[in-house]
Coordinates of C-alpha atoms in Angstrom, one line a residue:
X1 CA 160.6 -38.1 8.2
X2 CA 157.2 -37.7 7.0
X3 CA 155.0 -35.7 8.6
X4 CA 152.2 -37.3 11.0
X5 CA 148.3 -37.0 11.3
X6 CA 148.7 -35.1 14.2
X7 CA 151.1 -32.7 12.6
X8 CA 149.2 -32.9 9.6
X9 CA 146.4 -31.5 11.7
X10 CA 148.4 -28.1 13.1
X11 CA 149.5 -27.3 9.4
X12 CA 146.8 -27.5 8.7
X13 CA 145.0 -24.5 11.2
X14 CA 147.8 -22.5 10.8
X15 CA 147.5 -22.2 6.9
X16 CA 143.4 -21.9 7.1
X17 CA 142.9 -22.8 4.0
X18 CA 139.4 -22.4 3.8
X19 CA 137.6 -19.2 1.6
X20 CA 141.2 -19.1 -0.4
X21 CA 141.6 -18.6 -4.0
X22 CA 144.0 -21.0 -6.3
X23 CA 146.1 -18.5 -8.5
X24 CA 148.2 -20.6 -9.9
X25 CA 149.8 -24.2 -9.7
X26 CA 153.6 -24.9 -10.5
X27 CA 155.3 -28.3 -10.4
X28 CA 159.2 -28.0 -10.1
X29 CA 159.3 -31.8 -10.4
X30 CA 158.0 -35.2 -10.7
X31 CA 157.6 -36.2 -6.8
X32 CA 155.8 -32.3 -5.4
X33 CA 153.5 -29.7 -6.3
X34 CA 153.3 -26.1 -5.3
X35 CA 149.9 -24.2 -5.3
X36 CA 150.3 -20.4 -4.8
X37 CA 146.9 -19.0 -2.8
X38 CA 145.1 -16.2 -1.5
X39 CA 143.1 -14.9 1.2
X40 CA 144.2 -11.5 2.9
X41 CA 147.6 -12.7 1.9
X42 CA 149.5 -14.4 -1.0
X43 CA 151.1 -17.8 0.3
X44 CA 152.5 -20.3 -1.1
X45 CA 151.5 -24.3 -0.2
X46 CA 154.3 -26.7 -1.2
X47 CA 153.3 -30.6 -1.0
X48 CA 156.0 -33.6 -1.6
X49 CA 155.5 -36.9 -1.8
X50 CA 158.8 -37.9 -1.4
X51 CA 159.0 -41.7 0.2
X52 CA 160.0 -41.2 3.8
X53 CA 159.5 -37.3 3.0
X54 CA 155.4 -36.6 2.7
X55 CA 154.6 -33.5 3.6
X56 CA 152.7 -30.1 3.4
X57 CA 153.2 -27.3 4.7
X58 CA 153.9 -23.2 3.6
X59 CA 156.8 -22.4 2.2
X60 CA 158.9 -18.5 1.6
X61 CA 161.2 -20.4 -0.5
X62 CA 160.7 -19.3 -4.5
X63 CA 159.3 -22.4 -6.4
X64 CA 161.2 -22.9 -9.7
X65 CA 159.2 -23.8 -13.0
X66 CA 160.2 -26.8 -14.3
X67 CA 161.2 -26.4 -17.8
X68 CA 158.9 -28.7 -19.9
X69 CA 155.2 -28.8 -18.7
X70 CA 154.1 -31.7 -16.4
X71 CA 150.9 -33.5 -16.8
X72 CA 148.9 -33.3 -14.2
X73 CA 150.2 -29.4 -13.6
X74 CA 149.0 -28.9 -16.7
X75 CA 145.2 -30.7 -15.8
X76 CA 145.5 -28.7 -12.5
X77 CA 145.6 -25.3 -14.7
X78 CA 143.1 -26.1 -17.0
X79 CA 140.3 -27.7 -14.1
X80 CA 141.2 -25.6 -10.7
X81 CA 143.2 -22.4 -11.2
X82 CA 141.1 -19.5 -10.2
X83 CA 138.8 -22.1 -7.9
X84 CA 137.5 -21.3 -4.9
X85 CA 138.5 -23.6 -1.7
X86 CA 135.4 -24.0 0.1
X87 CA 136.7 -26.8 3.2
X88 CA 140.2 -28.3 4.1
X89 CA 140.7 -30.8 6.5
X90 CA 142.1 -34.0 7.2
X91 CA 139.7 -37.4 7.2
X92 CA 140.1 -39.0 10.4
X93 CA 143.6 -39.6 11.4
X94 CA 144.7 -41.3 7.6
X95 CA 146.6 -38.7 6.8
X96 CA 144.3 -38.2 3.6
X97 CA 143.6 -34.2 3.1
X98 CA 140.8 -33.7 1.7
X99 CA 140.0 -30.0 0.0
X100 CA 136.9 -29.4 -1.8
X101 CA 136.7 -26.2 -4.5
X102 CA 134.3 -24.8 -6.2
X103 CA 135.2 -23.4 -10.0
X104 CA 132.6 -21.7 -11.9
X105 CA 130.0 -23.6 -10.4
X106 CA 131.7 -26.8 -11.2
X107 CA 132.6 -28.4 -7.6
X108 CA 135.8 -30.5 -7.3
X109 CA 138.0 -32.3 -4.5
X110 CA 141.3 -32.7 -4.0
X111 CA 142.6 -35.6 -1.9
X112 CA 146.4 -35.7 -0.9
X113 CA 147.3 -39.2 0.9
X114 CA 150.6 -38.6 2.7
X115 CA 151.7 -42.1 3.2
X116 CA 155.0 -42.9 2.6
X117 CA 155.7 -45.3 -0.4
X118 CA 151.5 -44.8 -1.6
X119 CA 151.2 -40.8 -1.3
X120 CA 149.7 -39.8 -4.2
X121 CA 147.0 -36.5 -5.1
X122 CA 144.5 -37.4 -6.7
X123 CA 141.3 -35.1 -8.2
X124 CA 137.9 -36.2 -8.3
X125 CA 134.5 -34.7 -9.2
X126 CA 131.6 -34.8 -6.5
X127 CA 130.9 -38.0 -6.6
X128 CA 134.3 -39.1 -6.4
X129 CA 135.0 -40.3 -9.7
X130 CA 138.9 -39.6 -10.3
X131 CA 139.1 -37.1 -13.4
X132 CA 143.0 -37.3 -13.1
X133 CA 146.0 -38.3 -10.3
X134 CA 149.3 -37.0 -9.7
X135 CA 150.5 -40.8 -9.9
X136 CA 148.9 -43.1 -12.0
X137 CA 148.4 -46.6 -10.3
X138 CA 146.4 -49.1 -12.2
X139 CA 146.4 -51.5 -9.4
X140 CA 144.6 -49.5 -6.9
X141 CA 142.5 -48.4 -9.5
X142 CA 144.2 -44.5 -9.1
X143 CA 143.7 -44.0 -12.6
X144 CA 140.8 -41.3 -14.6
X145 CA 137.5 -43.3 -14.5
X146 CA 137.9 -44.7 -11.7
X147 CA 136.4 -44.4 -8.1
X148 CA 138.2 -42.9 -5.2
X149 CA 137.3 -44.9 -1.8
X150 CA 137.2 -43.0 0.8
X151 CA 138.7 -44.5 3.8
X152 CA 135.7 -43.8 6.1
X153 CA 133.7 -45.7 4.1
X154 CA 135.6 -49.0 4.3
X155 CA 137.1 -51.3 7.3
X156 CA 140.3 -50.1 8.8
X157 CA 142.6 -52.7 6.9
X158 CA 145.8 -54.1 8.7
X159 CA 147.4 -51.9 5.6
X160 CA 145.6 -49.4 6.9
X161 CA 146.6 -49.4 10.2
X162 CA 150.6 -50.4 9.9
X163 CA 150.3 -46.6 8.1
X164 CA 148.8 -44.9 11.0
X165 CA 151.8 -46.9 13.3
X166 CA 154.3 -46.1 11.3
X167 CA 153.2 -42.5 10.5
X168 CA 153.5 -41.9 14.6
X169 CA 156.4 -43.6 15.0
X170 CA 158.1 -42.2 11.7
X171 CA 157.9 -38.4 12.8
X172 CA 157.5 -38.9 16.9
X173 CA 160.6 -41.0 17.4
X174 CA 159.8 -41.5 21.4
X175 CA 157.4 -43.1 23.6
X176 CA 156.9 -39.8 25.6
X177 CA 155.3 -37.6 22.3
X178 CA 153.1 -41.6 21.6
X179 CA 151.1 -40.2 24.9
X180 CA 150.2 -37.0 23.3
X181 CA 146.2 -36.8 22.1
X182 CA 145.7 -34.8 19.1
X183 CA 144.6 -31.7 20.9
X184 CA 147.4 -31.8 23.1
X185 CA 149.7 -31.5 20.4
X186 CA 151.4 -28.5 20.3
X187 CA 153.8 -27.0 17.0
X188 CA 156.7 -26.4 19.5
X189 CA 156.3 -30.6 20.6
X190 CA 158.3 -30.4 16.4
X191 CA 161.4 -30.3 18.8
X192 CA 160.9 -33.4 20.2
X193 CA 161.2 -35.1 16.7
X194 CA 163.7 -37.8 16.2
X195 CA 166.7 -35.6 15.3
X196 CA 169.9 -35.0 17.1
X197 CA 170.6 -31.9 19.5
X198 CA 173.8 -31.1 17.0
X199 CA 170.9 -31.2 14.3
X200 CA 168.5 -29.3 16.2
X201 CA 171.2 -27.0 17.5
X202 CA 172.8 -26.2 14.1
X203 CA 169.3 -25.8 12.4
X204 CA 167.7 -23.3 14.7
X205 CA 170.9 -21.6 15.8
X206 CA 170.1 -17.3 16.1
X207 CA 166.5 -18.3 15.6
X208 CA 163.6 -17.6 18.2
X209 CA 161.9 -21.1 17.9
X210 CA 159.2 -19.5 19.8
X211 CA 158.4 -16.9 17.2
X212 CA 158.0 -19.5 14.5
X213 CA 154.7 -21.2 13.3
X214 CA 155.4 -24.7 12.9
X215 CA 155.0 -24.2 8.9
X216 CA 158.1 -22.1 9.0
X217 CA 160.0 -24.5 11.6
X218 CA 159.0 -27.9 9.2
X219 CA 160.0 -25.4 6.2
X220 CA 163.7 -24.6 7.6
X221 CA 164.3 -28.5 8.8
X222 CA 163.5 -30.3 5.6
X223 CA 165.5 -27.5 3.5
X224 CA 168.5 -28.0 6.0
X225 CA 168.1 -32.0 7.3
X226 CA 165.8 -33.8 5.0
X227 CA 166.6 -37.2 3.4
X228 CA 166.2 -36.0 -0.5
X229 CA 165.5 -32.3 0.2
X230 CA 168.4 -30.7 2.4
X231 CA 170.7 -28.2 0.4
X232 CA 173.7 -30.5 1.7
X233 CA 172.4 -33.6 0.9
X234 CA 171.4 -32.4 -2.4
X235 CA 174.7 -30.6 -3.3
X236 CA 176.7 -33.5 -2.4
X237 CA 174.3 -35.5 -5.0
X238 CA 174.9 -32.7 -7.5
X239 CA 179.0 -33.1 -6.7
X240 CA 179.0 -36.7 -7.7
X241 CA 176.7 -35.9 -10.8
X242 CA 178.9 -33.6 -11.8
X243 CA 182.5 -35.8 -11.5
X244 CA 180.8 -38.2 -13.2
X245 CA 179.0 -36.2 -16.6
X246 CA 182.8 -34.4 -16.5
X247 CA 184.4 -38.0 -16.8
X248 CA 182.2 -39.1 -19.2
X249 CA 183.0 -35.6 -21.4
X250 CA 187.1 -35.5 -20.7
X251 CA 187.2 -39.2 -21.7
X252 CA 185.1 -39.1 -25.5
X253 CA 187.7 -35.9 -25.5
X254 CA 190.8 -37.8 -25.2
X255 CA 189.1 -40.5 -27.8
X256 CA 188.8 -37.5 -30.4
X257 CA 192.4 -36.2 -29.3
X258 CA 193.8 -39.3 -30.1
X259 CA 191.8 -39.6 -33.4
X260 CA 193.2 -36.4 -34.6
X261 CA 196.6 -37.3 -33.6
X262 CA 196.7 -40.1 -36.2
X263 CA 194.8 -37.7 -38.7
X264 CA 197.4 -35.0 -38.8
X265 CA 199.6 -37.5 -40.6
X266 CA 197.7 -36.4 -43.5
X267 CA 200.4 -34.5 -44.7
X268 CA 202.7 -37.4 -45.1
X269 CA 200.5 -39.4 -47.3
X270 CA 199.9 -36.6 -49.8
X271 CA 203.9 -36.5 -49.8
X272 CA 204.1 -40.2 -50.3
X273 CA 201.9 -40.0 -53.1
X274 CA 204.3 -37.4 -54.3
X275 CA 207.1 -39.0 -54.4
X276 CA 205.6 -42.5 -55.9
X277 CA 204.6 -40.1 -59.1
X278 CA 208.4 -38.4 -59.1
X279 CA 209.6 -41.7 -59.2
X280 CA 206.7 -43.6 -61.6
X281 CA 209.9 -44.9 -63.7
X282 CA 211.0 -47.3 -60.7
X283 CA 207.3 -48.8 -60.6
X284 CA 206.2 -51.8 -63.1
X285 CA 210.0 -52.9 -63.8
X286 CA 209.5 -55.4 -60.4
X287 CA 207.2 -56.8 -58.4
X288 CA 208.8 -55.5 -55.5
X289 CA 205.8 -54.7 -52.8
X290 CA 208.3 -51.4 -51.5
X291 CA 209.7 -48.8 -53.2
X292 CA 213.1 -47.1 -52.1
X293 CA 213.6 -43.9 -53.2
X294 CA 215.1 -40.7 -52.1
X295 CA 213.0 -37.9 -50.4
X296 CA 214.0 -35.0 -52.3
X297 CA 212.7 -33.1 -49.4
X298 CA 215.4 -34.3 -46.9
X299 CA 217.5 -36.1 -48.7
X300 CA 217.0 -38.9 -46.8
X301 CA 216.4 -42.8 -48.0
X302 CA 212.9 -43.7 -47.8
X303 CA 210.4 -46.8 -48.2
X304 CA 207.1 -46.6 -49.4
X305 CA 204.5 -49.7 -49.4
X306 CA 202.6 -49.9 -52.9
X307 CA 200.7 -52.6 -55.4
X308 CA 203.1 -54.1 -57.9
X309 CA 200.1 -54.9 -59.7
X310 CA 199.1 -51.2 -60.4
X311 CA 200.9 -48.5 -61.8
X312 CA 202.7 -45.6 -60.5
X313 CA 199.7 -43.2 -60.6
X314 CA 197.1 -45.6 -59.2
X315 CA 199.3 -46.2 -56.4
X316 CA 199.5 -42.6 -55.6
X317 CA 195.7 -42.1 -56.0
X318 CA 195.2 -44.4 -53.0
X319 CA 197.5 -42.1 -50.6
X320 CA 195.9 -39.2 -52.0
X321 CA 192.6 -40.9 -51.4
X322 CA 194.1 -41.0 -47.8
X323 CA 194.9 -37.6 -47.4
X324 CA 192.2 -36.2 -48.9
X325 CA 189.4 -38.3 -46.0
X326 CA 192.3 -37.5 -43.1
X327 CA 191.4 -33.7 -44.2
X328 CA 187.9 -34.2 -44.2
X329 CA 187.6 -35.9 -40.9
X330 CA 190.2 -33.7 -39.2
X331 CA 187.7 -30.9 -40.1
X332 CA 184.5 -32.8 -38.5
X333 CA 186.8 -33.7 -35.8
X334 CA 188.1 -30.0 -34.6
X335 CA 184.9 -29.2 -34.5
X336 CA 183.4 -32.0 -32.3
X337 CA 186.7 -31.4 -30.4
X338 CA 185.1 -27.8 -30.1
X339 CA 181.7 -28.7 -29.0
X340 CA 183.0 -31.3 -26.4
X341 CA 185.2 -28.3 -25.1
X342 CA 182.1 -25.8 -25.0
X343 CA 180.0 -28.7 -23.3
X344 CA 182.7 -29.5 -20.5
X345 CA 182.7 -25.6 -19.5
X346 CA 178.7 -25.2 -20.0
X347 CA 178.6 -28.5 -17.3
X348 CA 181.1 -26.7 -15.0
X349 CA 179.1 -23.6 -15.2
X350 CA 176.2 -25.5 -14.0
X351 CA 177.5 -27.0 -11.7
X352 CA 179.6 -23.6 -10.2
X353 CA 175.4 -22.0 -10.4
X354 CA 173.9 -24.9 -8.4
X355 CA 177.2 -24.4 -5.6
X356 CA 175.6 -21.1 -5.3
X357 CA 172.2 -21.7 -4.9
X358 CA 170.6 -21.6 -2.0
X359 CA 166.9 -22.8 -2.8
X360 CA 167.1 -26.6 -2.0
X361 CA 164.2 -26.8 -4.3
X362 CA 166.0 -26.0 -7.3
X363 CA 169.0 -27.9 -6.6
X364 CA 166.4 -30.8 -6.5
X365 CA 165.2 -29.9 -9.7
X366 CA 168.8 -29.7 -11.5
X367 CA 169.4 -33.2 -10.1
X368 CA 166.2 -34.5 -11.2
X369 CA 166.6 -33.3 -15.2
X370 CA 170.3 -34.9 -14.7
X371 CA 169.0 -38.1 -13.4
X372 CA 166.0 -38.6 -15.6
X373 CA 166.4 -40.8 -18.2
X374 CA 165.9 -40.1 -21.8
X375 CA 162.7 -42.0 -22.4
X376 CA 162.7 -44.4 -25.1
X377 CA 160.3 -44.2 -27.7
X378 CA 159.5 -47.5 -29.5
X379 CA 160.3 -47.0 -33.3
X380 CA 157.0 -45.6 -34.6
X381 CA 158.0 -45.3 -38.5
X382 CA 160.8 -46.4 -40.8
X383 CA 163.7 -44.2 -41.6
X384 CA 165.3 -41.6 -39.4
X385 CA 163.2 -39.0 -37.9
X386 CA 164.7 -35.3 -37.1
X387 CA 162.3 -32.9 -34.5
X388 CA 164.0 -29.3 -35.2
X389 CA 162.0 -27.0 -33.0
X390 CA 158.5 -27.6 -33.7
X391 CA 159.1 -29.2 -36.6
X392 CA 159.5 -32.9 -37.9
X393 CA 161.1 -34.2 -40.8
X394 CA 161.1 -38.4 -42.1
X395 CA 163.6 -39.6 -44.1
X396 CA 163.6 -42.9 -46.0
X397 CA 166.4 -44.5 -46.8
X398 CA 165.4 -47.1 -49.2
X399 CA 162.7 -48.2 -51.4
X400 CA 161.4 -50.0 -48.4
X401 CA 161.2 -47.3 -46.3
X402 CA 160.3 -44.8 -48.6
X403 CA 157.0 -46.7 -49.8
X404 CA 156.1 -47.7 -45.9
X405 CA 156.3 -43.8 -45.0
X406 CA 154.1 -42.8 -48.3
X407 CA 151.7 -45.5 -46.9
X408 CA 151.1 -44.9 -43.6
X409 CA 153.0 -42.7 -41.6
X410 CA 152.1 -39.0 -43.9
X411 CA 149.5 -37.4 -45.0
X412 CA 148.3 -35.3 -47.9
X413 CA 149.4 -31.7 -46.1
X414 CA 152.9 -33.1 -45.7
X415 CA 155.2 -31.9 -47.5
X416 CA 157.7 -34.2 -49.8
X417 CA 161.2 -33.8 -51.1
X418 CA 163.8 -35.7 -53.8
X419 CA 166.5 -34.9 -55.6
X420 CA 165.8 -34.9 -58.9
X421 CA 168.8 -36.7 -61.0
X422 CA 169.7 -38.9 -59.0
X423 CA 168.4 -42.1 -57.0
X424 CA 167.8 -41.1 -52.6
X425 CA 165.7 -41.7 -50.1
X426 CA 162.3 -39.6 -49.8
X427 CA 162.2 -36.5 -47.2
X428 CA 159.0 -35.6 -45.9
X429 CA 158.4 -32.7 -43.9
X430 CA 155.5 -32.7 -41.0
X431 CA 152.4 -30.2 -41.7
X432 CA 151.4 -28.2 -38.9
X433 CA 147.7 -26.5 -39.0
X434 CA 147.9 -22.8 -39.9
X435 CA 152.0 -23.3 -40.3
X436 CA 153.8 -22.1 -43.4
X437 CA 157.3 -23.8 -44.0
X438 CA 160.4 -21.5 -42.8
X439 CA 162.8 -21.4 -45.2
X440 CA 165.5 -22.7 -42.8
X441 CA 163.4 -26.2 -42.7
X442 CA 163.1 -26.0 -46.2
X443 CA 167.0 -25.8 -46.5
X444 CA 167.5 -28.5 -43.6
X445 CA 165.1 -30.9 -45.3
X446 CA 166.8 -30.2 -48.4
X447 CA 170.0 -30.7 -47.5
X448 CA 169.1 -34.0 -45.8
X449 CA 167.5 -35.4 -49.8
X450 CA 170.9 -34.4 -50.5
X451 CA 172.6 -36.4 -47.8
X452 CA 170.8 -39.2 -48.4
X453 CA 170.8 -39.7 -52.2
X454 CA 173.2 -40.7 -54.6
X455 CA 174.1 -37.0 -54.7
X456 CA 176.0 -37.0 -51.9
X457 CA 179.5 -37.0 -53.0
X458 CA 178.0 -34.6 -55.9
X459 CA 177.5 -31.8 -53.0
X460 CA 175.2 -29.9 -55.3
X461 CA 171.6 -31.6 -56.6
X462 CA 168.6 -29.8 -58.0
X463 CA 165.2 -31.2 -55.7
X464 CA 161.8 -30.6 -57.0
X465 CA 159.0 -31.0 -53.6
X466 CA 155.3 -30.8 -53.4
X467 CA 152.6 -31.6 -51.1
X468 CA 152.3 -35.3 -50.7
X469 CA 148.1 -35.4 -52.0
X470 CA 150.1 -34.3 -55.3
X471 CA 151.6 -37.9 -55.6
X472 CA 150.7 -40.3 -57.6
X473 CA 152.1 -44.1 -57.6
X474 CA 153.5 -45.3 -60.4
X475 CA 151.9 -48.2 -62.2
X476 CA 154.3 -51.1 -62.9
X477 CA 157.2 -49.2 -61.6
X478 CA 159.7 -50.4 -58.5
X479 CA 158.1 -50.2 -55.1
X480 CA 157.7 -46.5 -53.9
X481 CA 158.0 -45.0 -57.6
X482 CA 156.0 -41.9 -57.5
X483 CA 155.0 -39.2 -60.2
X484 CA 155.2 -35.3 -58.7
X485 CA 152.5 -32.5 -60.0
X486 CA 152.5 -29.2 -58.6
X487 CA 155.9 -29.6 -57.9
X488 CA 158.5 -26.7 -57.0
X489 CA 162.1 -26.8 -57.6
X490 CA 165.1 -25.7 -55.3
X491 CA 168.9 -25.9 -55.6
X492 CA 170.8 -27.4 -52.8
X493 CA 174.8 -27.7 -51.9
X494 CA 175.2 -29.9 -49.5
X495 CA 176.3 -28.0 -46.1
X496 CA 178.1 -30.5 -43.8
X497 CA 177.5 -28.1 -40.8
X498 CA 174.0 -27.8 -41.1
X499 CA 174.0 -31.6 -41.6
X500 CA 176.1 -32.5 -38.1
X501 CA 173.7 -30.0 -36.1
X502 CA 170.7 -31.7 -37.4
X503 CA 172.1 -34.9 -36.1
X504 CA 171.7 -33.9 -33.0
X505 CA 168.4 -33.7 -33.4
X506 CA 167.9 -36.9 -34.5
X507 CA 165.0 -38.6 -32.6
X508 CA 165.7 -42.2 -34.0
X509 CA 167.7 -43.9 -36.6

């Protein structure tokens, strides 16, 4: 339930906003906003704008950081931390609250509409043009540079006024508290919201209602009963999160179990190949498609598939060629095998942490970093692109791609990579401003010219790299021929570990 105007109102007095200082502003998600004040006291102000959930009111409960920066948090820090709030009150009953600061002689206002489904905060300068809003909504023109209306200054539409009916049905729940006027309305009349008396029983139960302010009471039901912000609610969302990230895990692990199951025959085709050579006098004297022979490891009659067309020691090359890529993968397997192992216990331990916790808050933000999606970024150059840290690295594949990044996706700072003996793609490593290359990108953007070149299978390649304003094109040559100066030279071996953590860092392929 969202909170109504006339609760709105008694939140309101009781925080008494007014002559308070903004210390700081933290944003544990993408649906609420905390600002931490002070007056004669540090308190903390915690707003949601949750559908069905809208509310404001002072919270004890620590507010978690959320672990990459937010937008408009970020706005909020750089325009109104350390402001001054000069008035707070609520315009009309709209269930719009309205607080105007004052930072270094600069005067803003904050509006925060609590209407369920169209809450939104928005920040505007004195005149009301919107410098930035918690939501961005082109269609009601809630976007920077554009005008906030406010709703005094416009008729009361039927929109308008199916919010005010709802908001008072919404949070009053009875006829009896619809009689109440504004003034009458009184923080312990919180009891006669629409909630059950096992509810109401089990939520206040060893408490003195009495002694609470109706902050603290609103505080203690939406961490307990609300629809997307009660610890059991949430923990029975983070169980079903959980079952189903641990399926997902368990099941790629029984793909890779099986896949090293067949790999550990790897043994038998390296014998095989064995005993084709120890018996190279029975192959080319038929065209038989089998030989029979006799393992001289068991004794035992065996048959082994081969080419009549080839001889005894191509034949055995191609079960050697077997056994020697069963090795290989079995390696790359054991350790994905590993890192799906250490990924299943790092999710259990999450999940064991978020059992524990007892902030709904932060529950709430685990689900929320669970349940966003990954964001996908349209393809913005050719090639695959690797972010390691702070750093980015292009790689070009082809000709194609290698002359289409050298056109217009680096510039002359960058920093470009190749091996030199042999034909690959082009690595280019992102300049930052002030930024010297670490070694450890050096090596990670050498190994990937390595990986991507003709050198491959040769593990080792000698690379020369220079800054890219040291290229010159070719004239006449094949597209995305380029003559180095200035260049350095580095020797690489090819380090398949380093190459399967880079891929996942791979920000598109």
């Amino acid at each position: 339930m969202s909170l109504n105007y006339k609760e709105i109102d008694v939140v309101l007095a009781e925080l008494n906003l007014e002559n308070s200082f903004i210390q700081s502003i933290v944003q544990p998600g993408y649906d609420s906003l905390a600002l931490h004040v002070y007056k004669t006291a540090a308190k903390t102000v915690y707003i949601c704008l949750a559908p069905g959930e809208c509310r404001i009111h002072e919270t004890r409960r620590p507010i978690p950081k959320n672990k990459t920066p937010l937008r408009f948090m970020e706005f909020l820090k750089s325009r109104i931390k350390g402001a001054k709030i000069q008035s707070c009150r609520q315009i009309g009953s709209e269930r719009i609250i309205e607080i105007k600061l004052m930072q270094a002689q600069t005067p803003y206002i904050l509006f925060i509409r609590l209407w369920s489904g169209a809450a939104n905060i928005i920040v505007t300068d004195e005149n009301l043009h919107i410098l930035d809003v918690f939501y961005r909504r082109p269609k009601r023109n809630e976007v920077s540079g554009g005008t906030f209306i406010l709703p005094e200054k416009k008729s009361i539409s039927a929109e308008n006024q199916a919010h005010i009916k709802n908001a008072d049905t919404e949070a009053d729940g009875n006829s009896e508290k619809k009689n109440f006027g504004k003034n009458d309305f009184e923080k312990n009349d919180f009891r006669k919201r629409d909630f059950t008396a096992e509810e109401y029983a089990d939520c206040f139960k060893d408490i003195d209602i009495a002694s609470l302010s109706f902050n603290e009471q609103l505080d203690l039901w939406y961490g307990e009963y609300g629809n997307t912000s009660s610890r059991t609610l949430l923990l029975a969302q983070a169980e079903k999160a959980y079952n189903q990230k641990i399926g997902r895990i368990q099941n790629a692990l029984l793909k890779l179990e099986e896949k090293r199951a067949a790999f550990l025959n790897a043994d038998l085709w390296k014998h095989q190949g064995d005993l084709i050579l120890a018996n190279a006098h029975s192959i080319g004297t038929s065209s038989a498609k089998i030989l029979v022979c006799t393992d001289y490891g068991t004794g035992q009659s065996v048959a082994i598939q081969i080419d009549p067309k080839k001889n005894a020691a191509e034949n055995a090359a191609v079960y050697y060629e077997r056994y020697k890529k069963a090795r290989s993968g079995l390696s790359d397997l054991e350790k994905d095998i590993a890192d799906l192992k250490e990924d299943l216990e790092s999710v259990r331990g999450a999940y064991k942490s978020v059992c524990a916790e007892e902030n709904p808050i932060r529950i709430r933000q685990f689900l929320q970093k669970q349940s966003t999606p990954q964001k996908t970024h349209e393809k913005k150059q050719p090639g695959v692109s690797f972010s390691i840290g702070e750093w980015h690295i292009l790689v070009g594949r082809n000709a194609s791609e290698n002359d289409e990044l050298l056109r217009h996706h680096v510039k002359g700072l960058d920093w470009w990579l190749h091996t030199r003996d042999y034909a690959g793609g082009y690595v280019f490593i992102k300049n930052r401003r002030g930024k010297t290359v670490p070694l450890e990108i050096l090596i990670d953007a050498g190994n990937l010219a390595v990986f991507y070149s003709k050198a491959r299978n040769a593990k080792t390649a000698d690379l020369y790299y220079t800054q890219v304003k040291h290229l010159r094109r070719a004239k006449n040559a094949p597209k995305g021929t380029v003559l180095p100066t200035h260049e350095k030279n580095i020797t690489v071996t090819l380090d398949n570990e380093r190459i399967r953590k880079m891929e996942k860092m791979k920000t598109h392929d």
